[in-house]
Coordinates of C-alpha atoms in Angstrom, one line a residue:
M1 CA 0.0 0.0 0.0
K2 CA 2.9 2.3 0.8
K3 CA 4.3 1.7 -2.7
T4 CA 0.9 2.3 -4.3
L5 CA 0.5 5.6 -2.6
L6 CA 4.0 6.7 -3.2
A7 CA 3.6 5.9 -7.0
T8 CA 0.2 7.8 -7.1
A9 CA 1.7 10.9 -5.4
L10 CA 4.7 10.7 -7.7
L11 CA 2.7 10.7 -10.8
S12 CA 0.5 13.5 -9.5
S13 CA 3.4 15.7 -8.4
I14 CA 5.3 15.4 -11.7
A15 CA 2.4 16.6 -13.7
M16 CA 1.2 19.3 -11.2
A17 CA 4.8 20.7 -11.0
H18 CA 4.4 21.8 -14.6
A19 CA 0.7 22.8 -14.5
A20 CA 1.5 26.5 -15.3
D21 CA 4.2 25.8 -18.0
T22 CA 2.2 26.7 -21.2
P23 CA -1.3 27.4 -22.3
D24 CA -3.6 24.5 -22.6
Q25 CA -3.0 22.5 -25.7
L26 CA -5.7 21.7 -28.3
D27 CA -7.8 18.7 -27.4
A28 CA -7.1 15.4 -29.0
V29 CA -10.0 13.6 -30.4
V30 CA -10.7 9.8 -29.8
V31 CA -13.2 7.6 -31.5
T32 CA -13.3 4.3 -29.7
A33 CA -14.5 5.2 -26.2
N34 CA -17.9 6.4 -27.3
R35 CA -18.1 5.2 -30.9
A36 CA -18.0 8.7 -32.2
P37 CA -15.4 11.4 -32.4
T38 CA -15.1 12.9 -28.9
P39 CA -12.5 15.4 -27.4
V40 CA -10.3 13.3 -25.0
D41 CA -11.2 15.8 -22.2
D42 CA -14.9 14.8 -22.5
V43 CA -14.3 11.1 -22.3
L44 CA -14.9 9.6 -18.9
A45 CA -13.2 6.2 -19.6
P46 CA -9.3 6.0 -19.3
V47 CA -7.8 6.2 -22.7
T48 CA -4.1 6.0 -24.0
V49 CA -3.4 7.1 -27.5
I50 CA -0.4 6.1 -29.6
T51 CA 0.2 8.3 -32.8
R52 CA 2.3 7.7 -35.9
E53 CA 4.9 10.1 -34.5
D54 CA 5.1 7.9 -31.3
I55 CA 5.5 4.7 -33.6
E56 CA 8.4 6.2 -35.7
R57 CA 10.1 7.5 -32.5
L58 CA 9.9 4.1 -30.7
Q59 CA 11.0 2.1 -33.6
P60 CA 8.8 -1.1 -32.7
V61 CA 9.3 -4.4 -34.6
E62 CA 6.0 -5.8 -33.6
L63 CA 2.7 -4.5 -32.3
R64 CA 3.4 -5.9 -28.7
D65 CA 6.5 -3.5 -28.5
L66 CA 3.9 -0.7 -28.5
L67 CA 1.3 -2.2 -26.1
T68 CA 3.4 -3.9 -23.6
G69 CA 3.6 -1.9 -20.4
L70 CA 0.7 0.5 -21.1
P71 CA -1.5 1.0 -18.1
G72 CA -3.2 -2.3 -17.3
V73 CA -1.6 -4.2 -20.3
N74 CA 0.7 -7.1 -20.1
V75 CA 1.6 -9.5 -23.0
A76 CA 2.7 -13.1 -23.1
N77 CA 4.7 -14.4 -26.1
T78 CA 5.8 -17.9 -27.1
G79 CA 9.1 -17.6 -28.6
G80 CA 10.0 -14.2 -30.3
I81 CA 9.0 -12.4 -33.4
G82 CA 6.0 -13.7 -35.2
Q83 CA 5.1 -16.2 -32.5
Q84 CA 1.7 -16.5 -30.8
T85 CA 1.0 -13.5 -28.6
S86 CA -1.7 -13.1 -25.9
L87 CA -2.6 -9.7 -24.3
F88 CA -4.2 -9.4 -20.9
M89 CA -5.9 -6.1 -20.1
R90 CA -6.6 -5.1 -16.5
G91 CA -5.9 -8.7 -15.5
T92 CA -8.8 -10.3 -17.5
N93 CA -8.5 -13.2 -19.8
S94 CA -6.9 -12.9 -23.2
A95 CA -10.2 -13.2 -24.9
H96 CA -11.6 -10.5 -22.8
T97 CA -10.3 -7.5 -25.0
L98 CA -12.1 -6.4 -28.1
V99 CA -9.8 -5.6 -30.9
L100 CA -11.0 -3.4 -33.8
V101 CA -9.2 -2.4 -37.1
D102 CA -10.7 0.8 -38.7
G103 CA -13.9 -0.1 -36.9
V104 CA -14.1 -3.8 -37.9
R105 CA -13.9 -6.6 -35.2
V106 CA -10.9 -8.9 -35.7
G107 CA -10.0 -12.3 -34.3
T108 CA -10.5 -15.9 -35.3
V109 CA -14.0 -17.2 -35.0
G110 CA -12.7 -20.4 -33.5
A111 CA -10.8 -19.2 -30.5
G112 CA -11.9 -15.6 -30.4
L113 CA -8.3 -14.2 -30.3
P114 CA -6.7 -11.8 -32.7
A115 CA -3.3 -12.6 -34.2
Y116 CA -1.5 -9.6 -32.8
E117 CA 1.8 -10.8 -34.2
Q118 CA 0.4 -10.5 -37.7
L119 CA -0.8 -6.9 -37.4
P120 CA 1.9 -4.9 -39.2
V121 CA 3.1 -1.8 -37.3
D122 CA 4.3 -0.2 -40.6
Q123 CA 0.6 0.0 -41.7
I124 CA -0.5 1.6 -38.4
D125 CA -1.3 5.3 -38.1
R126 CA -2.8 5.4 -34.7
I127 CA -3.9 3.2 -31.8
E128 CA -6.5 4.0 -29.1
V129 CA -6.6 1.8 -26.0
V130 CA -9.7 2.2 -23.9
R131 CA -9.7 0.5 -20.6
G132 CA -12.7 -0.8 -18.6
P133 CA -16.0 -2.5 -19.7
R134 CA -17.4 -1.5 -23.0
S135 CA -19.8 -4.2 -23.8
S136 CA -22.7 -1.8 -23.3
L137 CA -21.5 -0.2 -26.7
Y138 CA -19.7 -3.0 -28.4
G139 CA -21.2 -6.2 -27.2
S140 CA -19.2 -9.4 -26.4
D141 CA -15.6 -9.5 -25.3
A142 CA -15.1 -5.9 -24.1
I143 CA -14.6 -6.9 -20.4
G144 CA -11.1 -5.7 -20.0
G145 CA -11.3 -3.0 -22.6
V146 CA -11.1 -2.2 -26.4
I147 CA -8.1 -1.6 -28.6
Q148 CA -8.7 0.1 -32.0
I149 CA -6.1 0.2 -34.6
F150 CA -6.5 2.8 -37.4
T151 CA -4.5 2.2 -40.5
R152 CA -2.5 4.8 -42.5
H153 CA -4.5 7.2 -44.6
G154 CA -4.1 10.1 -46.9
Q155 CA -5.4 13.7 -46.4
A156 CA -7.6 15.8 -48.6
G157 CA -5.7 18.4 -50.5
E158 CA -2.4 16.5 -50.0
A159 CA 0.0 16.2 -52.9
P160 CA 1.1 12.6 -53.7
T161 CA 3.5 11.7 -50.9
P162 CA 5.6 8.6 -51.0
S163 CA 6.9 6.8 -47.8
L164 CA 9.6 4.2 -47.5
S165 CA 11.5 2.3 -44.9
V166 CA 14.0 -0.5 -44.8
T167 CA 15.3 -2.3 -41.7
G168 CA 17.9 -4.9 -41.0
G169 CA 18.9 -6.4 -37.6
S170 CA 19.9 -9.5 -35.5
H171 CA 18.8 -13.0 -36.4
G172 CA 18.6 -12.2 -40.0
Y173 CA 15.9 -9.7 -39.4
T174 CA 14.9 -7.7 -42.6
A175 CA 11.7 -5.6 -43.0
G176 CA 10.5 -3.0 -45.6
Q177 CA 7.6 -0.9 -46.4
V178 CA 6.7 1.2 -49.4
G179 CA 3.6 3.4 -49.8
I180 CA 2.1 6.5 -51.4
S181 CA -0.7 8.7 -50.0
G182 CA -2.5 11.8 -51.2
G183 CA -5.6 13.6 -52.0
T184 CA -7.6 16.1 -53.8
Q185 CA -9.9 18.8 -52.6
H186 CA -12.5 16.3 -51.6
A187 CA -10.8 12.9 -51.7
W188 CA -8.0 11.1 -50.1
Y189 CA -6.1 7.8 -50.6
N190 CA -3.4 5.6 -49.3
A191 CA -1.7 2.5 -50.7
S192 CA 1.1 0.5 -49.0
L193 CA 3.0 -2.8 -49.2
G194 CA 5.3 -4.3 -46.5
G195 CA 7.1 -7.4 -45.5
Q196 CA 9.2 -8.9 -42.5
Y197 CA 11.5 -11.9 -42.2
T198 CA 13.5 -13.3 -39.4
S199 CA 15.5 -16.5 -39.0
G200 CA 14.2 -16.5 -35.5
I201 CA 15.4 -18.1 -32.3
N202 CA 14.6 -21.4 -30.7
A203 CA 11.1 -20.8 -29.8
C204 CA 10.8 -23.5 -27.1
R205 CA 13.9 -24.2 -24.9
I206 CA 15.3 -27.5 -24.5
G207 CA 13.9 -29.6 -21.7
A208 CA 10.3 -28.4 -22.6
G209 CA 9.2 -32.0 -23.6
T210 CA 7.7 -32.4 -20.1
A211 CA 4.2 -33.8 -20.0
F212 CA 1.6 -31.1 -20.1
Q213 CA 4.1 -28.3 -20.2
G214 CA 5.8 -26.0 -22.7
C215 CA 5.6 -27.2 -26.3
F216 CA 5.6 -31.0 -25.5
T217 CA 8.8 -31.7 -27.5
D218 CA 12.5 -30.8 -27.8
E219 CA 13.4 -29.1 -31.2
P220 CA 16.7 -27.3 -30.9
D221 CA 16.4 -25.2 -34.0
H222 CA 15.7 -21.6 -35.2
D223 CA 12.0 -21.0 -35.8
A224 CA 11.7 -18.6 -38.7
Y225 CA 9.0 -16.2 -39.5
R226 CA 8.1 -14.5 -42.8
T227 CA 5.2 -12.2 -43.6
Y228 CA 3.9 -9.9 -46.3
N229 CA 1.2 -7.3 -46.0
G230 CA -0.7 -4.7 -47.9
A231 CA -3.1 -1.9 -47.1
L232 CA -5.4 0.3 -49.1
S233 CA -7.7 3.1 -47.9
G234 CA -9.6 6.1 -49.4
G235 CA -12.5 8.4 -49.0
Y236 CA -14.5 11.2 -50.5
R237 CA -16.3 14.1 -48.7
W238 CA -19.0 16.1 -50.4
D239 CA -19.7 19.7 -49.8
D240 CA -22.8 18.8 -47.7
G241 CA -20.8 16.8 -45.3
T242 CA -21.6 13.4 -46.7
E243 CA -18.7 11.1 -46.4
L244 CA -17.8 7.7 -47.9
T245 CA -14.7 6.0 -46.6
G246 CA -13.2 2.3 -47.1
S247 CA -10.1 0.4 -46.0
W248 CA -8.5 -3.0 -46.6
L249 CA -5.7 -4.7 -44.7
R250 CA -4.2 -8.1 -45.4
S251 CA -1.3 -10.0 -44.0
K252 CA 0.0 -13.5 -44.9
G253 CA 2.8 -15.2 -42.9
D254 CA 4.7 -18.5 -42.6
I255 CA 5.5 -19.2 -39.0
E256 CA 7.7 -21.9 -37.6
Y257 CA 7.4 -23.1 -34.0
D258 CA 8.1 -26.1 -31.8
G259 CA 5.5 -28.7 -31.2
D260 CA 4.8 -32.3 -31.2
F261 CA 1.5 -32.3 -33.2
Q262 CA 2.2 -29.3 -35.5
N263 CA 5.1 -27.0 -36.0
F264 CA 4.4 -24.9 -39.1
T265 CA 1.5 -22.6 -39.9
R266 CA 0.7 -20.6 -42.9
R267 CA -1.7 -17.9 -41.8
S268 CA -3.6 -15.0 -43.5
Q269 CA -5.5 -12.2 -41.9
Q270 CA -7.7 -9.9 -43.8
V271 CA -9.9 -6.8 -42.7
A272 CA -12.1 -4.8 -45.0
G273 CA -14.6 -2.2 -44.3
A274 CA -16.7 0.6 -45.8
K275 CA -18.7 3.4 -44.0
L276 CA -21.2 6.0 -45.4
A277 CA -22.0 8.9 -43.0
F278 CA -24.4 11.8 -43.8
D279 CA -26.7 14.3 -42.2
A280 CA -30.2 12.9 -42.2
M281 CA -31.5 16.1 -40.7
T282 CA -30.0 19.1 -38.8
D283 CA -28.7 17.6 -35.5
W284 CA -29.0 14.1 -36.8
R285 CA -25.9 12.3 -38.2
M286 CA -26.5 8.9 -39.7
S287 CA -24.0 6.2 -40.6
L288 CA -24.0 2.8 -42.4
S289 CA -21.0 0.6 -42.0
L290 CA -20.1 -2.9 -43.6
G291 CA -17.1 -4.9 -42.6
Q292 CA -15.4 -8.4 -43.0
N293 CA -12.7 -10.2 -41.2
Q294 CA -11.3 -13.4 -42.5
D295 CA -8.6 -15.5 -40.9
R296 CA -7.2 -18.7 -42.5
A297 CA -4.7 -21.1 -40.8
D298 CA -3.2 -24.2 -42.3
N299 CA -1.1 -26.3 -39.9
Y300 CA 1.6 -28.6 -41.0
L301 CA 4.0 -31.0 -39.3
D302 CA 7.6 -31.9 -40.4
G303 CA 10.9 -33.0 -38.8
A304 CA 13.2 -31.0 -36.6
D305 CA 15.2 -29.7 -39.5
K306 CA 12.8 -27.1 -41.0
T307 CA 13.2 -24.3 -43.6
L308 CA 10.9 -21.8 -45.2
D309 CA 12.2 -22.7 -48.7
F310 CA 9.7 -25.4 -49.2
V311 CA 7.6 -24.9 -52.3
D312 CA 5.2 -27.7 -52.3
Y313 CA 3.8 -28.1 -48.7
G314 CA 1.7 -31.1 -49.8
V315 CA 4.9 -33.0 -50.3
D316 CA 7.5 -31.8 -47.8
K317 CA 5.0 -31.1 -45.0
A318 CA 2.0 -33.1 -44.0
R319 CA -1.0 -30.9 -43.3
V320 CA -2.5 -31.8 -40.0
G321 CA -5.2 -29.4 -39.6
Y322 CA -6.9 -26.1 -40.7
L323 CA -9.3 -23.5 -39.5
Y324 CA -10.9 -20.8 -41.8
S325 CA -13.1 -18.2 -40.3
K326 CA -15.1 -15.4 -41.5
R327 CA -17.0 -12.7 -39.7
N328 CA -19.4 -10.5 -41.6
Q329 CA -20.5 -7.2 -39.9
A330 CA -23.0 -4.3 -40.4
T331 CA -23.9 -1.3 -38.3
W332 CA -26.5 1.4 -38.5
Q333 CA -25.7 4.2 -36.1
N334 CA -27.6 7.5 -35.4
D335 CA -26.0 10.4 -33.5
F336 CA -28.5 13.1 -32.4
T337 CA -27.7 16.5 -30.9
L338 CA -30.5 17.0 -28.4
A339 CA -29.2 20.4 -27.0
K340 CA -26.0 22.2 -26.4
D341 CA -23.5 19.6 -24.8
Q342 CA -26.1 16.8 -25.0
T343 CA -26.0 14.0 -27.4
L344 CA -27.7 10.7 -28.0
S345 CA -26.4 7.8 -30.0
V346 CA -28.5 4.7 -30.9
G347 CA -27.7 1.9 -33.3
V348 CA -27.9 -1.6 -34.4
D349 CA -25.0 -4.0 -35.0
Y350 CA -25.4 -7.3 -36.9
Q351 CA -22.6 -9.8 -36.9
Q352 CA -22.5 -13.4 -38.7
E353 CA -19.6 -15.7 -37.9
K354 CA -18.7 -18.8 -40.0
L355 CA -16.0 -21.3 -39.7
K356 CA -14.7 -24.3 -41.7
S357 CA -12.3 -26.8 -40.0
D358 CA -10.8 -30.3 -40.0
T359 CA -12.6 -30.6 -36.8
D360 CA -16.2 -31.7 -37.2
Y361 CA -18.0 -28.8 -35.3
L362 CA -21.7 -29.5 -34.6
K363 CA -22.5 -25.9 -35.6
D364 CA -20.3 -23.8 -37.9
T365 CA -22.4 -20.6 -38.1
R366 CA -24.0 -18.2 -35.6
N367 CA -25.5 -14.7 -35.8
N368 CA -25.6 -11.9 -33.3
T369 CA -27.8 -8.8 -33.2
G370 CA -27.0 -6.0 -30.8
V371 CA -29.1 -2.7 -30.1
F372 CA -27.3 0.0 -28.3
A373 CA -27.8 3.4 -27.0
L374 CA -25.5 6.1 -25.4
Y375 CA -26.5 9.5 -23.8
Q376 CA -23.9 12.1 -23.0
G377 CA -24.6 15.3 -21.2
V378 CA -22.5 18.1 -19.9
F379 CA -24.0 20.4 -17.3
G380 CA -21.4 23.1 -16.2
P381 CA -18.7 21.2 -14.4
H382 CA -20.8 17.9 -14.4
E383 CA -20.5 15.3 -17.0
I384 CA -22.8 12.3 -17.4
Q385 CA -22.7 9.2 -19.6
L386 CA -25.2 6.4 -19.7
S387 CA -25.2 3.5 -22.0
A388 CA -27.2 0.2 -22.5
R389 CA -27.2 -2.6 -25.0
H390 CA -29.1 -5.8 -25.6
D391 CA -27.6 -8.7 -27.7
H392 CA -29.3 -11.7 -29.1
N393 CA -27.1 -14.5 -30.2
T394 CA -28.4 -17.6 -32.0
Q395 CA -25.9 -19.7 -30.0
F396 CA -26.2 -18.5 -26.4
G397 CA -29.5 -16.4 -26.4
N398 CA -29.9 -13.0 -24.9
H399 CA -27.7 -10.8 -22.7
T400 CA -28.0 -7.1 -21.6
T401 CA -25.3 -4.8 -20.4
G402 CA -25.1 -1.3 -19.1
S403 CA -22.8 1.5 -18.0
A404 CA -23.0 4.6 -16.0
A405 CA -20.3 7.3 -15.7
Y406 CA -20.0 10.7 -13.9
G407 CA -17.3 13.3 -14.1
F408 CA -16.7 16.6 -12.2
R409 CA -14.3 19.1 -13.5
F410 CA -12.7 21.5 -10.9
D411 CA -11.9 25.1 -11.8
N412 CA -8.2 24.2 -12.1
G413 CA -8.9 21.6 -14.9
M414 CA -8.6 18.6 -12.7
K415 CA -11.4 16.0 -13.3
V416 CA -12.7 13.3 -11.0
T417 CA -14.6 10.4 -12.5
A418 CA -16.7 7.4 -11.2
S419 CA -18.2 4.7 -13.1
Y420 CA -19.9 1.3 -12.9
G421 CA -20.4 -1.1 -15.9
T422 CA -21.2 -4.6 -16.8
A423 CA -19.8 -6.7 -19.6
F424 CA -19.7 -10.2 -21.1
H425 CA -17.8 -12.7 -23.2
A426 CA -19.7 -15.0 -25.3
P427 CA -18.4 -18.7 -25.4
T428 CA -16.4 -19.3 -28.7
F429 CA -16.8 -22.1 -31.1
N430 CA -13.8 -23.7 -29.6
D431 CA -15.2 -23.4 -26.0
E432 CA -18.5 -24.9 -27.1
F433 CA -17.5 -27.6 -29.6
Y434 CA -13.7 -28.2 -29.6
P435 CA -12.3 -30.8 -29.7
Y436 CA -15.2 -33.5 -29.6
G437 CA -17.6 -31.6 -31.6
A438 CA -20.5 -32.0 -29.2
P439 CA -21.9 -28.9 -27.5
V440 CA -21.4 -28.4 -23.7
D441 CA -24.1 -25.7 -23.1
L442 CA -21.8 -23.0 -21.8
K443 CA -23.1 -19.6 -20.4
P444 CA -21.5 -16.3 -21.2
E445 CA -18.8 -15.1 -18.8
K446 CA -20.2 -12.0 -17.0
S447 CA -18.4 -9.1 -15.2
R448 CA -19.1 -6.1 -13.0
T449 CA -16.6 -3.1 -12.7
A450 CA -16.6 -0.2 -10.4
E451 CA -14.0 2.5 -11.0
I452 CA -12.9 6.1 -9.8
G453 CA -10.3 8.2 -11.5
L454 CA -8.6 11.5 -11.3
S455 CA -6.9 13.3 -14.3
A456 CA -5.7 16.6 -15.6
R457 CA -4.1 18.1 -18.7
P458 CA -2.1 21.1 -17.3
G459 CA -0.3 22.8 -20.2
V460 CA 1.6 20.4 -22.4
W461 CA 1.4 17.7 -19.7
N462 CA -1.3 15.1 -19.2
W463 CA -1.8 12.7 -16.3
A464 CA -4.3 10.2 -14.9
V465 CA -4.8 7.8 -12.0
N466 CA -7.6 5.1 -11.9
A467 CA -8.6 2.6 -9.4
Y468 CA -10.9 -0.2 -10.2
Q469 CA -12.5 -3.5 -9.0
T470 CA -13.7 -6.1 -11.6
T471 CA -15.6 -9.2 -10.7
V472 CA -16.0 -12.0 -13.4
D473 CA -18.5 -14.9 -12.9
D474 CA -19.0 -18.0 -14.9
L475 CA -15.3 -18.0 -16.1
I476 CA -14.8 -21.0 -18.5
G477 CA -12.6 -23.7 -17.0
F478 CA -12.2 -27.4 -17.5
D479 CA -13.6 -30.5 -15.7
A480 CA -11.7 -33.7 -14.9
N481 CA -12.4 -34.9 -18.6
F482 CA -11.0 -31.6 -20.0
L483 CA -14.4 -30.5 -21.1
P484 CA -15.1 -26.8 -20.7
I485 CA -17.6 -25.8 -18.0
N486 CA -18.6 -22.5 -16.2
V487 CA -16.8 -23.0 -12.8
S488 CA -14.5 -20.3 -12.2
K489 CA -14.7 -16.7 -10.5
A490 CA -12.2 -13.9 -10.4
R491 CA -11.8 -10.6 -8.7
I492 CA -9.3 -8.2 -10.0
R493 CA -8.4 -5.0 -8.1
G494 CA -6.1 -2.5 -9.8
L495 CA -4.4 1.0 -9.7
E496 CA -3.2 2.6 -12.9
G497 CA -1.2 5.7 -13.6
Q498 CA 0.1 7.5 -16.6
V499 CA 1.8 10.8 -17.3
G500 CA 3.1 12.3 -20.6
A501 CA 4.4 15.4 -22.2
D502 CA 6.0 16.9 -25.3
V503 CA 8.0 19.9 -24.0
D504 CA 11.2 21.7 -24.9
G505 CA 12.3 18.8 -27.1
W506 CA 11.6 16.2 -24.4
H507 CA 9.1 13.4 -25.1
V508 CA 8.1 11.8 -21.8
R509 CA 5.8 8.9 -21.2
G510 CA 5.3 7.0 -18.0
Y511 CA 3.0 4.2 -17.2
L512 CA 2.4 2.2 -14.0
T513 CA 0.1 -0.7 -13.0
F514 CA -0.6 -2.4 -9.7
Q515 CA -3.2 -5.2 -9.9
Q516 CA -4.4 -8.2 -7.9
P517 CA -5.8 -10.6 -10.4
E518 CA -7.1 -13.3 -8.0
N519 CA -9.0 -16.6 -8.5
R520 CA -12.0 -16.4 -6.0
D521 CA -13.2 -20.0 -6.4
D522 CA -14.0 -21.8 -3.1
G523 CA -11.3 -24.4 -3.5
V524 CA -7.6 -25.0 -3.3
Q525 CA -6.8 -22.3 -5.8
K526 CA -8.7 -19.5 -4.1
D527 CA -6.6 -16.3 -3.9
N528 CA -4.2 -17.8 -6.5
L529 CA -3.0 -15.3 -9.1
L530 CA -4.5 -15.7 -12.5
A531 CA -2.0 -17.3 -15.0
R532 CA 0.5 -15.1 -16.6
R533 CA -0.6 -11.8 -15.0
P534 CA 2.0 -10.0 -12.8
R535 CA 0.9 -7.7 -10.0
R536 CA 3.2 -4.9 -10.9
I537 CA 4.0 -3.4 -14.3
A538 CA 5.9 -0.2 -15.2
R539 CA 7.2 1.5 -18.4
V540 CA 9.0 4.7 -19.1
D541 CA 9.7 6.1 -22.5
L542 CA 12.0 9.1 -22.6
D543 CA 13.4 10.8 -25.8
K544 CA 15.2 14.1 -26.3
D545 CA 15.5 16.2 -29.5
L546 CA 19.1 17.4 -30.0
G547 CA 19.0 19.3 -33.3
P548 CA 19.0 16.9 -36.1
V549 CA 19.4 14.0 -33.7
T550 CA 16.8 12.4 -31.4
V551 CA 18.1 10.1 -28.6
G552 CA 16.0 8.1 -26.2
G553 CA 15.4 4.8 -24.4
S554 CA 12.6 2.8 -22.7
V555 CA 12.6 0.8 -19.5
Y556 CA 10.1 -2.0 -18.8
S557 CA 9.5 -3.9 -15.6
A558 CA 7.1 -6.6 -14.6
G559 CA 6.8 -8.5 -11.3
Y560 CA 6.7 -12.2 -11.1
S561 CA 3.6 -14.2 -12.2
Y562 CA 2.6 -17.9 -12.7
D563 CA 2.2 -19.9 -15.8
D564 CA -0.6 -22.1 -14.3
A565 CA -3.8 -21.7 -12.3
A566 CA -2.3 -23.8 -9.6
N567 CA 0.6 -21.4 -9.1
T568 CA 3.2 -24.1 -9.3
R569 CA 5.2 -22.8 -12.3
R570 CA 6.7 -19.4 -11.4
L571 CA 7.7 -16.8 -14.0
G572 CA 10.4 -14.7 -12.5
G573 CA 10.0 -10.7 -12.5
Y574 CA 12.3 -9.1 -14.8
A575 CA 13.3 -5.6 -16.4
T576 CA 14.6 -4.7 -19.8
A577 CA 16.0 -1.6 -21.3
D578 CA 16.1 -0.3 -24.9
L579 CA 18.1 2.4 -26.4
R580 CA 17.4 4.3 -29.7
A581 CA 18.5 7.2 -31.8
T582 CA 17.3 9.0 -34.9
W583 CA 19.4 11.1 -37.2
H584 CA 17.2 13.4 -39.3
L585 CA 19.1 14.1 -42.5
D586 CA 16.4 16.5 -43.7
T587 CA 12.8 17.0 -43.3
A588 CA 12.0 13.5 -45.0
W589 CA 15.1 11.3 -44.7
S590 CA 16.3 9.8 -41.5
V591 CA 18.5 6.9 -40.2
Q592 CA 17.5 5.1 -37.0
G593 CA 19.1 2.6 -34.7
R594 CA 17.8 0.7 -31.8
V595 CA 19.3 -1.7 -29.3
A596 CA 16.6 -3.8 -27.7
N597 CA 17.1 -5.6 -24.2
V598 CA 20.5 -3.9 -23.8
A599 CA 21.4 -6.0 -20.8
D600 CA 20.7 -9.2 -22.6
K601 CA 18.2 -10.2 -19.8
R602 CA 16.9 -13.8 -20.0
Y603 CA 13.3 -14.1 -19.1
E604 CA 10.0 -15.9 -20.0
T605 CA 6.4 -14.6 -20.3
A606 CA 5.2 -18.1 -21.0
S607 CA 6.9 -21.0 -19.3
Y608 CA 9.5 -22.8 -21.4
Y609 CA 9.3 -20.3 -24.2
N610 CA 12.4 -18.2 -25.0
Q611 CA 12.5 -14.4 -25.5
L612 CA 14.9 -12.5 -27.6
G613 CA 18.1 -11.4 -25.9
R614 CA 20.2 -8.3 -27.0
T615 CA 19.3 -7.4 -30.5
Y616 CA 20.2 -4.6 -32.9
Y617 CA 18.2 -2.8 -35.5
L618 CA 19.1 -0.3 -38.3
T619 CA 16.5 1.6 -40.4
V620 CA 16.6 4.0 -43.2
R621 CA 13.2 5.9 -43.5
Y622 CA 11.7 8.3 -45.9
S623 CA 8.7 10.0 -44.2
P624 CA 7.9 13.6 -45.4
V625 CA 6.4 15.9 -42.8
R626 CA 2.7 16.2 -43.6

């Protein structure tokens, strides 16, 4: 408790010490928190935003490099670049975070998990991370929060502008991206291609062939990864405000890993969407959206001596399984301005999920229809947000969620918030039918979250502190026959803090998380930590502009956790440090260098799975100032 209070005081004092530095900056706008563009100061949920400028400064190799260590976020990875990655937000399960790409829900229909490792950072323009329950707006999965990725786009009136980057590094790492964006008076467009390759490391360490642990086999080899990606986006805005936009993102990769039943996967992920928005009447904005997410995985098995140079996988590798999934989506949303500082949003979401697999699922299609409403009102220093949603799913039936939030803004700009919300996670096809095909009649996992927060944006600084408690009922576990059942309960208490500024050439970001993700079953595992979720997480990013050169570094620290529910396999706490530098040759060309895990720290985020030691990267980038 002393450490918690000290950390809270530190975050507050750092920000308040600079409260009078400069005039208030213009409000940033976020979309994800309320399903509509909203000034970040008017959002009552805790939000973290990563911009394209942040991405180029931090020089990430994968999406997890950007997300790891954000408030309430920790990541587990099974063996390096391109390997399976799981994200836990606010101590909830990995399937309890909703991920959107340009407004389209992503993730395989079978397991309900997105392939974070295959979402290319070179195609990302912006990321919004909203923490806390959001099922009352988005439906299933948004228990821990929502992550929305916005792909790169052009700007109206922009001349054709090319972009280019080439990277080389340790373990044979090579990556590249080339694109062009631009626009006319009313239209804008972007087109981009990219790719990534690494010879990899030995994903699963020797000795992992222990029964029911690790990867069930010993394959002392390098596990390579290769992926290609492409993105298109565009839009047109008429003089009356009518706007038509569209986007498409596709990645296809070959992934080697260690396993006794399969050790090679060829996987593709595709997201496409279109949106038409127009003013139906004065103070009534209507939008119609369509989207589709496809995920295809073909799994193979070969010997320990593997290479990506095989041409005919039907001969050199035996296909042992496949899973193809498709999710079609449609939304009708209406945003009304009721009065000054009062809005009402109502809409309908429709979703159809299909899968095809070598496993004989009893059902391979299900539909979901959700009706939602959100009221937002500002009355002087008081802010109110109320939302509710009802979902009907052809597999699990009906479910209703709601949320209420209140904020009060003091004269000095500081804001205090309080909220309560419910959320749920619908059982996936794997939960319900895999591996035996017969249904097990599961109920949705349900949650309740209460939260209080304190935040301010004094001058160029911004800071926030939030405390919360989440209770999850009917967590899906397994019985003695390894069949899924609703048995588990969990309680998660947490405290999060963040502080950031861009001032006098300094770029400062600090994030801190204290959490207690505990099993609350009345049994031998009561009070155990939930698997792969440490109690303490911290990250600091610090960069300084020195004329044409920017130098900086990041430090990330995580406390110990356990790899299993019984808390018998301990994952030790660790800290890593990265160093980076950018030399701006002119306003467009730059040369960047990064050393990751400078101290060559050995650690695991999933038991028996190796992580990269000290690695080096060098990038040449052409990115004109827009």
